[in-house]
mmCIF file with all atom_site columns, C-alpha atoms in Angstrom:
data_model
loop_
_atom_site.group_PDB
_atom_site.id
_atom_site.type_symbol
_atom_site.label_atom_id
_atom_site.label_alt_id
_atom_site.label_comp_id
_atom_site.label_asym_id
_atom_site.label_entity_id
_atom_site.label_seq_id
_atom_site.pdbx_PDB_ins_code
_atom_site.Cartn_x
_atom_site.Cartn_y
_atom_site.Cartn_z
_atom_site.occupancy
_atom_site.B_iso_or_equiv
_atom_site.pdbx_formal_charge
_atom_site.auth_seq_id
_atom_site.auth_comp_id
_atom_site.auth_asym_id
_atom_site.auth_atom_id
_atom_site.pdbx_PDB_model_num
ATOM 1   C CA . UNK A 1 1   ? -114.305 -100.268 49.803 1.00 67.00 ? 1   UNK A CA 1
ATOM 2   C CA . UNK A 1 2   ? -117.497 -99.714  51.652 1.00 85.00 ? 2   UNK A CA 1
ATOM 3   C CA . UNK A 1 3   ? -120.948 -99.863  50.192 1.00 93.00 ? 3   UNK A CA 1
ATOM 4   C CA . UNK A 1 4   ? -124.063 -97.898  51.112 1.00 91.00 ? 4   UNK A CA 1
ATOM 5   C CA . UNK A 1 5   ? -124.901 -100.621 53.626 1.00 96.00 ? 5   UNK A CA 1
ATOM 6   C CA . UNK A 1 6   ? -121.663 -102.443 54.521 1.00 97.00 ? 6   UNK A CA 1
ATOM 7   C CA . UNK A 1 7   ? -118.577 -100.734 55.925 1.00 96.00 ? 7   UNK A CA 1
ATOM 8   C CA . UNK A 1 8   ? -116.269 -103.599 55.529 1.00 95.00 ? 8   UNK A CA 1
ATOM 9   C CA . UNK A 1 9   ? -113.069 -103.484 53.569 1.00 94.00 ? 9   UNK A CA 1
ATOM 10  C CA . UNK A 1 10  ? -111.950 -105.835 50.769 1.00 93.00 ? 10  UNK A CA 1
ATOM 11  C CA . UNK A 1 11  ? -110.957 -109.225 52.380 1.00 96.00 ? 11  UNK A CA 1
ATOM 12  C CA . UNK A 1 12  ? -113.040 -108.787 55.540 1.00 98.00 ? 12  UNK A CA 1
ATOM 13  C CA . UNK A 1 13  ? -115.500 -111.359 54.411 1.00 98.00 ? 13  UNK A CA 1
ATOM 14  C CA . UNK A 1 14  ? -114.786 -115.038 53.997 1.00 98.00 ? 14  UNK A CA 1
ATOM 15  C CA . UNK A 1 15  ? -115.912 -116.857 50.747 1.00 98.00 ? 15  UNK A CA 1
ATOM 16  C CA . UNK A 1 16  ? -118.899 -118.401 52.603 1.00 98.00 ? 16  UNK A CA 1
ATOM 17  C CA . UNK A 1 17  ? -121.307 -116.301 54.713 1.00 98.00 ? 17  UNK A CA 1
ATOM 18  C CA . UNK A 1 18  ? -124.003 -117.685 57.116 1.00 98.00 ? 18  UNK A CA 1
ATOM 19  C CA . UNK A 1 19  ? -127.078 -115.420 57.062 1.00 98.00 ? 19  UNK A CA 1
ATOM 20  C CA . UNK A 1 20  ? -129.646 -115.393 59.757 1.00 97.00 ? 20  UNK A CA 1
ATOM 21  C CA . UNK A 1 21  ? -132.244 -112.646 59.718 1.00 96.00 ? 21  UNK A CA 1
ATOM 22  C CA . UNK A 1 22  ? -131.580 -111.289 63.131 1.00 95.00 ? 22  UNK A CA 1
ATOM 23  C CA . UNK A 1 23  ? -128.170 -109.501 63.565 1.00 97.00 ? 23  UNK A CA 1
ATOM 24  C CA . UNK A 1 24  ? -128.098 -110.467 67.326 1.00 95.00 ? 24  UNK A CA 1
ATOM 25  C CA . UNK A 1 25  ? -128.306 -114.123 66.126 1.00 94.00 ? 25  UNK A CA 1
ATOM 26  C CA . UNK A 1 26  ? -125.455 -113.450 63.890 1.00 97.00 ? 26  UNK A CA 1
ATOM 27  C CA . UNK A 1 27  ? -123.456 -112.185 66.848 1.00 97.00 ? 27  UNK A CA 1
ATOM 28  C CA . UNK A 1 28  ? -124.422 -115.446 68.864 1.00 95.00 ? 28  UNK A CA 1
ATOM 29  C CA . UNK A 1 29  ? -123.389 -117.664 66.105 1.00 96.00 ? 29  UNK A CA 1
ATOM 30  C CA . UNK A 1 30  ? -120.018 -115.917 65.750 1.00 98.00 ? 30  UNK A CA 1
ATOM 31  C CA . UNK A 1 31  ? -119.515 -116.251 69.433 1.00 97.00 ? 31  UNK A CA 1
ATOM 32  C CA . UNK A 1 32  ? -120.614 -119.773 69.567 1.00 94.00 ? 32  UNK A CA 1
ATOM 33  C CA . UNK A 1 33  ? -118.773 -121.208 66.460 1.00 95.00 ? 33  UNK A CA 1
ATOM 34  C CA . UNK A 1 34  ? -115.803 -119.105 65.480 1.00 96.00 ? 34  UNK A CA 1
ATOM 35  C CA . UNK A 1 35  ? -112.244 -118.728 66.782 1.00 93.00 ? 35  UNK A CA 1
ATOM 36  C CA . UNK A 1 36  ? -111.595 -115.137 67.491 1.00 93.00 ? 36  UNK A CA 1
ATOM 37  C CA . UNK A 1 37  ? -114.574 -113.680 65.505 1.00 97.00 ? 37  UNK A CA 1
ATOM 38  C CA . UNK A 1 38  ? -113.867 -110.044 64.238 1.00 98.00 ? 38  UNK A CA 1
ATOM 39  C CA . UNK A 1 39  ? -116.594 -107.603 63.873 1.00 98.00 ? 39  UNK A CA 1
ATOM 40  C CA . UNK A 1 40  ? -116.621 -106.254 60.181 1.00 98.00 ? 40  UNK A CA 1
ATOM 41  C CA . UNK A 1 41  ? -119.809 -104.453 59.928 1.00 98.00 ? 41  UNK A CA 1
ATOM 42  C CA . UNK A 1 42  ? -122.269 -102.713 62.218 1.00 96.00 ? 42  UNK A CA 1
ATOM 43  C CA . UNK A 1 43  ? -123.886 -100.203 59.678 1.00 96.00 ? 43  UNK A CA 1
ATOM 44  C CA . UNK A 1 44  ? -127.587 -99.869  60.562 1.00 95.00 ? 44  UNK A CA 1
ATOM 45  C CA . UNK A 1 45  ? -126.975 -102.387 63.346 1.00 96.00 ? 45  UNK A CA 1
ATOM 46  C CA . UNK A 1 46  ? -126.719 -105.332 60.860 1.00 97.00 ? 46  UNK A CA 1
ATOM 47  C CA . UNK A 1 47  ? -123.932 -107.004 62.591 1.00 98.00 ? 47  UNK A CA 1
ATOM 48  C CA . UNK A 1 48  ? -121.249 -109.126 60.603 1.00 98.00 ? 48  UNK A CA 1
ATOM 49  C CA . UNK A 1 49  ? -118.359 -111.198 61.883 1.00 98.00 ? 49  UNK A CA 1
ATOM 50  C CA . UNK A 1 50  ? -115.575 -113.071 60.296 1.00 98.00 ? 50  UNK A CA 1
ATOM 51  C CA . UNK A 1 51  ? -113.498 -115.810 61.835 1.00 98.00 ? 51  UNK A CA 1
ATOM 52  C CA . UNK A 1 52  ? -112.480 -119.429 61.437 1.00 98.00 ? 52  UNK A CA 1
ATOM 53  C CA . UNK A 1 53  ? -114.268 -122.812 62.024 1.00 97.00 ? 53  UNK A CA 1
ATOM 54  C CA . UNK A 1 54  ? -112.180 -125.982 62.016 1.00 94.00 ? 54  UNK A CA 1
ATOM 55  C CA . UNK A 1 55  ? -109.476 -123.823 60.547 1.00 96.00 ? 55  UNK A CA 1
ATOM 56  C CA . UNK A 1 56  ? -111.520 -122.658 57.615 1.00 97.00 ? 56  UNK A CA 1
ATOM 57  C CA . UNK A 1 57  ? -112.557 -119.002 57.077 1.00 98.00 ? 57  UNK A CA 1
ATOM 58  C CA . UNK A 1 58  ? -116.371 -118.224 57.568 1.00 98.00 ? 58  UNK A CA 1
ATOM 59  C CA . UNK A 1 59  ? -118.403 -115.088 58.060 1.00 98.00 ? 59  UNK A CA 1
ATOM 60  C CA . UNK A 1 60  ? -121.876 -114.525 59.350 1.00 98.00 ? 60  UNK A CA 1
ATOM 61  C CA . UNK A 1 61  ? -124.085 -111.548 58.779 1.00 98.00 ? 61  UNK A CA 1
ATOM 62  C CA . UNK A 1 62  ? -127.622 -110.592 59.487 1.00 98.00 ? 62  UNK A CA 1
ATOM 63  C CA . UNK A 1 63  ? -130.054 -110.061 56.497 1.00 98.00 ? 63  UNK A CA 1
ATOM 64  C CA . UNK A 1 64  ? -132.850 -108.168 58.175 1.00 97.00 ? 64  UNK A CA 1
ATOM 65  C CA . UNK A 1 65  ? -136.540 -109.266 57.598 1.00 97.00 ? 65  UNK A CA 1
ATOM 66  C CA . UNK A 1 66  ? -138.024 -109.729 54.044 1.00 97.00 ? 66  UNK A CA 1
ATOM 67  C CA . UNK A 1 67  ? -136.844 -110.196 50.528 1.00 98.00 ? 67  UNK A CA 1
ATOM 68  C CA . UNK A 1 68  ? -136.011 -106.569 49.745 1.00 97.00 ? 68  UNK A CA 1
ATOM 69  C CA . UNK A 1 69  ? -133.535 -106.344 52.792 1.00 98.00 ? 69  UNK A CA 1
ATOM 70  C CA . UNK A 1 70  ? -132.016 -109.622 52.020 1.00 98.00 ? 70  UNK A CA 1
ATOM 71  C CA . UNK A 1 71  ? -131.399 -108.817 48.457 1.00 98.00 ? 71  UNK A CA 1
ATOM 72  C CA . UNK A 1 72  ? -129.523 -105.715 49.327 1.00 98.00 ? 72  UNK A CA 1
ATOM 73  C CA . UNK A 1 73  ? -126.990 -107.444 51.657 1.00 98.00 ? 73  UNK A CA 1
ATOM 74  C CA . UNK A 1 74  ? -126.506 -110.597 49.388 1.00 98.00 ? 74  UNK A CA 1
ATOM 75  C CA . UNK A 1 75  ? -126.151 -108.348 46.283 1.00 98.00 ? 75  UNK A CA 1
ATOM 76  C CA . UNK A 1 76  ? -123.457 -106.380 47.902 1.00 98.00 ? 76  UNK A CA 1
ATOM 77  C CA . UNK A 1 77  ? -121.551 -109.452 49.282 1.00 98.00 ? 77  UNK A CA 1
ATOM 78  C CA . UNK A 1 78  ? -121.506 -111.206 45.896 1.00 98.00 ? 78  UNK A CA 1
ATOM 79  C CA . UNK A 1 79  ? -120.851 -107.998 43.820 1.00 97.00 ? 79  UNK A CA 1
ATOM 80  C CA . UNK A 1 80  ? -118.290 -106.025 46.007 1.00 97.00 ? 80  UNK A CA 1
ATOM 81  C CA . UNK A 1 81  ? -116.808 -108.446 48.517 1.00 97.00 ? 81  UNK A CA 1
ATOM 82  C CA . UNK A 1 82  ? -115.932 -111.696 46.414 1.00 97.00 ? 82  UNK A CA 1
ATOM 83  C CA . UNK A 1 83  ? -118.311 -113.919 48.473 1.00 98.00 ? 83  UNK A CA 1
ATOM 84  C CA . UNK A 1 84  ? -119.186 -117.151 46.644 1.00 98.00 ? 84  UNK A CA 1
ATOM 85  C CA . UNK A 1 85  ? -121.744 -118.808 48.994 1.00 98.00 ? 85  UNK A CA 1
ATOM 86  C CA . UNK A 1 86  ? -124.597 -117.537 51.184 1.00 98.00 ? 86  UNK A CA 1
ATOM 87  C CA . UNK A 1 87  ? -126.296 -119.928 53.435 1.00 98.00 ? 87  UNK A CA 1
ATOM 88  C CA . UNK A 1 88  ? -129.529 -118.572 55.127 1.00 98.00 ? 88  UNK A CA 1
ATOM 89  C CA . UNK A 1 89  ? -130.005 -120.191 58.645 1.00 97.00 ? 89  UNK A CA 1
ATOM 90  C CA . UNK A 1 90  ? -133.134 -119.143 60.378 1.00 94.00 ? 90  UNK A CA 1
ATOM 91  C CA . UNK A 1 91  ? -136.628 -120.284 61.384 1.00 94.00 ? 91  UNK A CA 1
ATOM 92  C CA . UNK A 1 92  ? -139.844 -121.096 59.443 1.00 96.00 ? 92  UNK A CA 1
ATOM 93  C CA . UNK A 1 93  ? -143.625 -121.719 59.943 1.00 96.00 ? 93  UNK A CA 1
ATOM 94  C CA . UNK A 1 94  ? -144.332 -125.305 59.137 1.00 97.00 ? 94  UNK A CA 1
ATOM 95  C CA . UNK A 1 95  ? -147.079 -125.972 56.458 1.00 98.00 ? 95  UNK A CA 1
ATOM 96  C CA . UNK A 1 96  ? -146.830 -129.544 55.625 1.00 97.00 ? 96  UNK A CA 1
ATOM 97  C CA . UNK A 1 97  ? -148.262 -132.240 58.008 1.00 96.00 ? 97  UNK A CA 1
ATOM 98  C CA . UNK A 1 98  ? -145.076 -134.055 57.394 1.00 96.00 ? 98  UNK A CA 1
ATOM 99  C CA . UNK A 1 99  ? -142.944 -131.602 59.429 1.00 96.00 ? 99  UNK A CA 1
ATOM 100 C CA . UNK A 1 100 ? -143.112 -130.937 63.099 1.00 94.00 ? 100 UNK A CA 1
ATOM 101 C CA . UNK A 1 101 ? -141.989 -128.150 65.340 1.00 94.00 ? 101 UNK A CA 1
ATOM 102 C CA . UNK A 1 102 ? -138.348 -128.581 65.984 1.00 93.00 ? 102 UNK A CA 1
ATOM 103 C CA . UNK A 1 103 ? -137.670 -130.162 62.617 1.00 95.00 ? 103 UNK A CA 1
ATOM 104 C CA . UNK A 1 104 ? -135.061 -128.908 60.068 1.00 97.00 ? 104 UNK A CA 1
ATOM 105 C CA . UNK A 1 105 ? -135.904 -128.012 56.496 1.00 98.00 ? 105 UNK A CA 1
ATOM 106 C CA . UNK A 1 106 ? -133.384 -127.862 53.592 1.00 98.00 ? 106 UNK A CA 1
ATOM 107 C CA . UNK A 1 107 ? -135.142 -125.649 51.020 1.00 98.00 ? 107 UNK A CA 1
ATOM 108 C CA . UNK A 1 108 ? -134.241 -126.808 47.605 1.00 98.00 ? 108 UNK A CA 1
ATOM 109 C CA . UNK A 1 109 ? -136.752 -124.409 45.993 1.00 98.00 ? 109 UNK A CA 1
ATOM 110 C CA . UNK A 1 110 ? -138.766 -121.404 47.019 1.00 98.00 ? 110 UNK A CA 1
ATOM 111 C CA . UNK A 1 111 ? -142.103 -120.427 45.666 1.00 98.00 ? 111 UNK A CA 1
ATOM 112 C CA . UNK A 1 112 ? -143.020 -116.824 46.368 1.00 97.00 ? 112 UNK A CA 1
ATOM 113 C CA . UNK A 1 113 ? -145.938 -114.433 46.297 1.00 96.00 ? 113 UNK A CA 1
ATOM 114 C CA . UNK A 1 114 ? -143.365 -111.534 45.658 1.00 96.00 ? 114 UNK A CA 1
ATOM 115 C CA . UNK A 1 115 ? -142.894 -109.881 42.247 1.00 94.00 ? 115 UNK A CA 1
ATOM 116 C CA . UNK A 1 116 ? -139.201 -109.468 42.900 1.00 94.00 ? 116 UNK A CA 1
ATOM 117 C CA . UNK A 1 117 ? -138.133 -112.539 40.708 1.00 95.00 ? 117 UNK A CA 1
ATOM 118 C CA . UNK A 1 118 ? -140.814 -111.788 37.996 1.00 92.00 ? 118 UNK A CA 1
ATOM 119 C CA . UNK A 1 119 ? -138.623 -108.739 36.925 1.00 92.00 ? 119 UNK A CA 1
ATOM 120 C CA . UNK A 1 120 ? -135.558 -110.832 36.244 1.00 95.00 ? 120 UNK A CA 1
ATOM 121 C CA . UNK A 1 121 ? -136.403 -112.325 32.857 1.00 95.00 ? 121 UNK A CA 1
ATOM 122 C CA . UNK A 1 122 ? -139.346 -110.773 30.963 1.00 93.00 ? 122 UNK A CA 1
ATOM 123 C CA . UNK A 1 123 ? -142.107 -113.299 30.137 1.00 93.00 ? 123 UNK A CA 1
ATOM 124 C CA . UNK A 1 124 ? -140.585 -115.935 32.288 1.00 95.00 ? 124 UNK A CA 1
ATOM 125 C CA . UNK A 1 125 ? -141.647 -117.408 35.627 1.00 94.00 ? 125 UNK A CA 1
ATOM 126 C CA . UNK A 1 126 ? -138.146 -117.671 37.277 1.00 96.00 ? 126 UNK A CA 1
ATOM 127 C CA . UNK A 1 127 ? -137.475 -120.867 39.245 1.00 97.00 ? 127 UNK A CA 1
ATOM 128 C CA . UNK A 1 128 ? -135.955 -119.936 42.645 1.00 98.00 ? 128 UNK A CA 1
ATOM 129 C CA . UNK A 1 129 ? -133.801 -122.907 43.434 1.00 98.00 ? 129 UNK A CA 1
ATOM 130 C CA . UNK A 1 130 ? -130.938 -123.551 45.742 1.00 98.00 ? 130 UNK A CA 1
ATOM 131 C CA . UNK A 1 131 ? -127.336 -124.818 44.981 1.00 98.00 ? 131 UNK A CA 1
ATOM 132 C CA . UNK A 1 132 ? -127.372 -128.600 44.499 1.00 98.00 ? 132 UNK A CA 1
ATOM 133 C CA . UNK A 1 133 ? -123.833 -128.828 45.731 1.00 98.00 ? 133 UNK A CA 1
ATOM 134 C CA . UNK A 1 134 ? -124.661 -126.950 48.998 1.00 98.00 ? 134 UNK A CA 1
ATOM 135 C CA . UNK A 1 135 ? -127.940 -128.833 49.550 1.00 98.00 ? 135 UNK A CA 1
ATOM 136 C CA . UNK A 1 136 ? -126.196 -132.114 49.035 1.00 98.00 ? 136 UNK A CA 1
ATOM 137 C CA . UNK A 1 137 ? -123.434 -131.163 51.668 1.00 98.00 ? 137 UNK A CA 1
ATOM 138 C CA . UNK A 1 138 ? -126.194 -130.141 54.081 1.00 98.00 ? 138 UNK A CA 1
ATOM 139 C CA . UNK A 1 139 ? -128.148 -133.362 53.611 1.00 97.00 ? 139 UNK A CA 1
ATOM 140 C CA . UNK A 1 140 ? -125.023 -135.465 53.778 1.00 97.00 ? 140 UNK A CA 1
ATOM 141 C CA . UNK A 1 141 ? -124.193 -133.822 57.299 1.00 97.00 ? 141 UNK A CA 1
ATOM 142 C CA . UNK A 1 142 ? -127.730 -134.855 58.442 1.00 96.00 ? 142 UNK A CA 1
ATOM 143 C CA . UNK A 1 143 ? -126.780 -138.474 57.995 1.00 91.00 ? 143 UNK A CA 1
ATOM 144 C CA . UNK A 1 144 ? -129.957 -140.571 58.952 1.00 87.00 ? 144 UNK A CA 1
ATOM 145 C CA . UNK A 1 145 ? -131.854 -137.825 60.888 1.00 90.00 ? 145 UNK A CA 1
ATOM 146 C CA . UNK A 1 146 ? -135.453 -138.380 60.078 1.00 93.00 ? 146 UNK A CA 1
ATOM 147 C CA . UNK A 1 147 ? -136.321 -134.900 61.503 1.00 95.00 ? 147 UNK A CA 1
ATOM 148 C CA . UNK A 1 148 ? -134.494 -133.301 58.470 1.00 97.00 ? 148 UNK A CA 1
ATOM 149 C CA . UNK A 1 149 ? -136.608 -132.622 55.594 1.00 98.00 ? 149 UNK A CA 1
ATOM 150 C CA . UNK A 1 150 ? -135.747 -131.700 51.865 1.00 98.00 ? 150 UNK A CA 1
ATOM 151 C CA . UNK A 1 151 ? -138.226 -129.815 49.588 1.00 98.00 ? 151 UNK A CA 1
ATOM 152 C CA . UNK A 1 152 ? -139.781 -126.582 48.740 1.00 98.00 ? 152 UNK A CA 1
ATOM 153 C CA . UNK A 1 153 ? -140.949 -123.610 50.884 1.00 98.00 ? 153 UNK A CA 1
ATOM 154 C CA . UNK A 1 154 ? -142.650 -120.347 50.117 1.00 98.00 ? 154 UNK A CA 1
ATOM 155 C CA . UNK A 1 155 ? -141.118 -116.980 50.590 1.00 98.00 ? 155 UNK A CA 1
ATOM 156 C CA . UNK A 1 156 ? -143.839 -114.483 51.362 1.00 97.00 ? 156 UNK A CA 1
ATOM 157 C CA . UNK A 1 157 ? -143.864 -110.675 51.447 1.00 96.00 ? 157 UNK A CA 1
ATOM 158 C CA . UNK A 1 158 ? -146.467 -110.387 54.138 1.00 96.00 ? 158 UNK A CA 1
ATOM 159 C CA . UNK A 1 159 ? -146.073 -111.756 57.650 1.00 94.00 ? 159 UNK A CA 1
ATOM 160 C CA . UNK A 1 160 ? -149.707 -111.134 58.892 1.00 94.00 ? 160 UNK A CA 1
ATOM 161 C CA . UNK A 1 161 ? -151.788 -111.052 55.906 1.00 93.00 ? 161 UNK A CA 1
ATOM 162 C CA . UNK A 1 162 ? -153.573 -114.333 55.316 1.00 89.00 ? 162 UNK A CA 1
ATOM 163 C CA . UNK A 1 163 ? -155.127 -115.376 52.057 1.00 93.00 ? 163 UNK A CA 1
ATOM 164 C CA . UNK A 1 164 ? -158.104 -117.698 52.708 1.00 95.00 ? 164 UNK A CA 1
ATOM 165 C CA . UNK A 1 165 ? -157.327 -121.324 51.808 1.00 95.00 ? 165 UNK A CA 1
ATOM 166 C CA . UNK A 1 166 ? -153.682 -120.681 50.688 1.00 96.00 ? 166 UNK A CA 1
ATOM 167 C CA . UNK A 1 167 ? -151.880 -122.493 53.417 1.00 97.00 ? 167 UNK A CA 1
ATOM 168 C CA . UNK A 1 168 ? -153.906 -125.730 53.038 1.00 97.00 ? 168 UNK A CA 1
ATOM 169 C CA . UNK A 1 169 ? -153.416 -125.663 49.247 1.00 98.00 ? 169 UNK A CA 1
ATOM 170 C CA . UNK A 1 170 ? -149.687 -125.177 49.858 1.00 98.00 ? 170 UNK A CA 1
ATOM 171 C CA . UNK A 1 171 ? -149.738 -128.107 52.052 1.00 98.00 ? 171 UNK A CA 1
ATOM 172 C CA . UNK A 1 172 ? -151.545 -130.176 49.540 1.00 98.00 ? 172 UNK A CA 1
ATOM 173 C CA . UNK A 1 173 ? -148.727 -129.409 46.984 1.00 98.00 ? 173 UNK A CA 1
ATOM 174 C CA . UNK A 1 174 ? -146.104 -130.576 49.461 1.00 98.00 ? 174 UNK A CA 1
ATOM 175 C CA . UNK A 1 175 ? -144.729 -127.220 50.506 1.00 98.00 ? 175 UNK A CA 1
ATOM 176 C CA . UNK A 1 176 ? -142.929 -127.728 53.789 1.00 98.00 ? 176 UNK A CA 1
ATOM 177 C CA . UNK A 1 177 ? -142.737 -124.182 55.326 1.00 98.00 ? 177 UNK A CA 1
ATOM 178 C CA . UNK A 1 178 ? -142.848 -120.432 54.972 1.00 98.00 ? 178 UNK A CA 1
ATOM 179 C CA . UNK A 1 179 ? -140.074 -117.822 55.299 1.00 98.00 ? 179 UNK A CA 1
ATOM 180 C CA . UNK A 1 180 ? -139.563 -114.345 53.978 1.00 98.00 ? 180 UNK A CA 1
ATOM 181 C CA . UNK A 1 181 ? -136.165 -114.294 52.178 1.00 98.00 ? 181 UNK A CA 1
ATOM 182 C CA . UNK A 1 182 ? -135.106 -117.521 50.475 1.00 98.00 ? 182 UNK A CA 1
ATOM 183 C CA . UNK A 1 183 ? -136.788 -116.877 46.973 1.00 98.00 ? 183 UNK A CA 1
ATOM 184 C CA . UNK A 1 184 ? -135.171 -113.566 46.417 1.00 98.00 ? 184 UNK A CA 1
ATOM 185 C CA . UNK A 1 185 ? -131.699 -114.824 47.767 1.00 98.00 ? 185 UNK A CA 1
ATOM 186 C CA . UNK A 1 186 ? -131.825 -117.610 45.306 1.00 98.00 ? 186 UNK A CA 1
ATOM 187 C CA . UNK A 1 187 ? -132.546 -115.047 42.546 1.00 98.00 ? 187 UNK A CA 1
ATOM 188 C CA . UNK A 1 188 ? -129.574 -112.913 43.358 1.00 98.00 ? 188 UNK A CA 1
ATOM 189 C CA . UNK A 1 189 ? -127.285 -116.023 43.500 1.00 98.00 ? 189 UNK A CA 1
ATOM 190 C CA . UNK A 1 190 ? -128.361 -116.803 40.033 1.00 98.00 ? 190 UNK A CA 1
ATOM 191 C CA . UNK A 1 191 ? -127.804 -113.406 38.845 1.00 98.00 ? 191 UNK A CA 1
ATOM 192 C CA . UNK A 1 192 ? -124.270 -113.351 39.815 1.00 98.00 ? 192 UNK A CA 1
ATOM 193 C CA . UNK A 1 193 ? -123.498 -116.990 39.093 1.00 98.00 ? 193 UNK A CA 1
ATOM 194 C CA . UNK A 1 194 ? -123.044 -117.724 42.941 1.00 98.00 ? 194 UNK A CA 1
ATOM 195 C CA . UNK A 1 195 ? -124.356 -120.220 45.382 1.00 98.00 ? 195 UNK A CA 1
ATOM 196 C CA . UNK A 1 196 ? -127.222 -119.996 47.931 1.00 98.00 ? 196 UNK A CA 1
ATOM 197 C CA . UNK A 1 197 ? -129.049 -122.379 50.225 1.00 98.00 ? 197 UNK A CA 1
ATOM 198 C CA . UNK A 1 198 ? -131.543 -121.907 52.919 1.00 98.00 ? 198 UNK A CA 1
ATOM 199 C CA . UNK A 1 199 ? -131.713 -124.186 56.112 1.00 98.00 ? 199 UNK A CA 1
ATOM 200 C CA . UNK A 1 200 ? -134.475 -123.552 58.554 1.00 98.00 ? 200 UNK A CA 1
ATOM 201 C CA . UNK A 1 201 ? -135.777 -124.739 61.965 1.00 96.00 ? 201 UNK A CA 1
ATOM 202 C CA . UNK A 1 202 ? -139.591 -125.147 62.183 1.00 96.00 ? 202 UNK A CA 1
ATOM 203 C CA . UNK A 1 203 ? -140.462 -122.864 65.042 1.00 93.00 ? 203 UNK A CA 1
ATOM 204 C CA . UNK A 1 204 ? -144.334 -122.968 64.789 1.00 93.00 ? 204 UNK A CA 1
ATOM 205 C CA . UNK A 1 205 ? -146.850 -124.617 62.524 1.00 95.00 ? 205 UNK A CA 1
ATOM 206 C CA . UNK A 1 206 ? -149.462 -122.769 60.479 1.00 94.00 ? 206 UNK A CA 1
ATOM 207 C CA . UNK A 1 207 ? -151.930 -125.702 60.561 1.00 91.00 ? 207 UNK A CA 1
ATOM 208 C CA . UNK A 1 208 ? -151.263 -126.703 64.165 1.00 86.00 ? 208 UNK A CA 1
ATOM 209 C CA . UNK A 1 209 ? -150.273 -124.059 66.744 1.00 78.00 ? 209 UNK A CA 1
ATOM 210 C CA . UNK A 1 210 ? -150.398 -126.318 69.785 1.00 78.00 ? 210 UNK A CA 1
ATOM 211 C CA . UNK A 1 211 ? -146.544 -126.791 69.891 1.00 76.00 ? 211 UNK A CA 1
ATOM 212 C CA . UNK A 1 212 ? -145.277 -123.419 68.771 1.00 82.00 ? 212 UNK A CA 1
ATOM 213 C CA . UNK A 1 213 ? -141.866 -122.408 70.232 1.00 80.00 ? 213 UNK A CA 1
ATOM 214 C CA . UNK A 1 214 ? -141.529 -119.549 72.681 1.00 76.00 ? 214 UNK A CA 1
ATOM 215 C CA . UNK A 1 215 ? -139.432 -116.670 71.671 1.00 70.00 ? 215 UNK A CA 1
ATOM 216 C CA . UNK A 1 216 ? -136.550 -118.129 73.835 1.00 71.00 ? 216 UNK A CA 1
ATOM 217 C CA . UNK A 1 217 ? -136.671 -121.374 72.226 1.00 72.00 ? 217 UNK A CA 1
ATOM 218 C CA . UNK A 1 218 ? -136.497 -119.786 68.767 1.00 66.00 ? 218 UNK A CA 1
ATOM 219 C CA . UNK A 1 219 ? -133.035 -118.482 69.691 1.00 65.00 ? 219 UNK A CA 1
ATOM 220 C CA . UNK A 1 220 ? -131.712 -121.680 71.286 1.00 63.00 ? 220 UNK A CA 1
ATOM 221 C CA . UNK A 1 221 ? -133.307 -124.712 69.343 1.00 71.00 ? 221 UNK A CA 1
ATOM 222 C CA . UNK A 1 222 ? -131.563 -124.363 65.935 1.00 85.00 ? 222 UNK A CA 1
ATOM 223 C CA . UNK A 1 223 ? -128.473 -126.514 66.569 1.00 91.00 ? 223 UNK A CA 1
ATOM 224 C CA . UNK A 1 224 ? -129.272 -128.953 63.729 1.00 94.00 ? 224 UNK A CA 1
ATOM 225 C CA . UNK A 1 225 ? -129.970 -126.273 61.273 1.00 96.00 ? 225 UNK A CA 1
ATOM 226 C CA . UNK A 1 226 ? -126.799 -124.454 62.173 1.00 96.00 ? 226 UNK A CA 1
ATOM 227 C CA . UNK A 1 227 ? -124.832 -127.692 61.858 1.00 96.00 ? 227 UNK A CA 1
ATOM 228 C CA . UNK A 1 228 ? -126.099 -128.361 58.333 1.00 97.00 ? 228 UNK A CA 1
ATOM 229 C CA . UNK A 1 229 ? -125.482 -124.757 57.218 1.00 98.00 ? 229 UNK A CA 1
ATOM 230 C CA . UNK A 1 230 ? -121.948 -124.831 58.492 1.00 98.00 ? 230 UNK A CA 1
ATOM 231 C CA . UNK A 1 231 ? -121.446 -128.105 56.650 1.00 98.00 ? 231 UNK A CA 1
ATOM 232 C CA . UNK A 1 232 ? -122.702 -126.636 53.560 1.00 98.00 ? 232 UNK A CA 1
ATOM 233 C CA . UNK A 1 233 ? -120.518 -123.412 53.805 1.00 98.00 ? 233 UNK A CA 1
ATOM 234 C CA . UNK A 1 234 ? -117.301 -125.211 54.514 1.00 97.00 ? 234 UNK A CA 1
ATOM 235 C CA . UNK A 1 235 ? -117.962 -128.124 52.005 1.00 92.00 ? 235 UNK A CA 1
#
């Protein structure tokens, strides 16, 4: 049963799906991790693969950039394909001085400047939070790695628009980093009674740009985040 955005058939997706933003990164993850990955979607170039990791079924699919795109794919996976867990694995701009480029963030909660979650429950400021079970599995897999941080991030609608003083204020409140998808994904998971988690590699820092990753490094230096995401997916 195809949807408007996914051409896969029932049973093509595993119960757990890793979800990077970039569909080509999804392809690389499939080729790197999975035994005999099988292409199950390529509508609009949004590649998705299903295979096994350590004998357990696992899928990976791109989400595109931004909360609207991510909610389309996560909604269809939960609603039509029986997916139970989605783990976003991607990059983030660091905000807190406690995180450095190359560190990993497990996002327990996601603030947002988007109105998407405001529409969910009239008169309520919805709290966009991750699945505790998935987060615990990811943190347990990190063992004693002091470059893995657990806390909140912010999911923005704008990539380039900068609000004066906002980044510093977010840092003052302990926000670790910024992405563009997590808050809305957590909202969709709550809507369908499913589980979601976001695990991110710090690729640059909004308050200190002296050590920002190159585009090549962004694609290759996410081994820790991927390890933790897989641990959560297969827990």
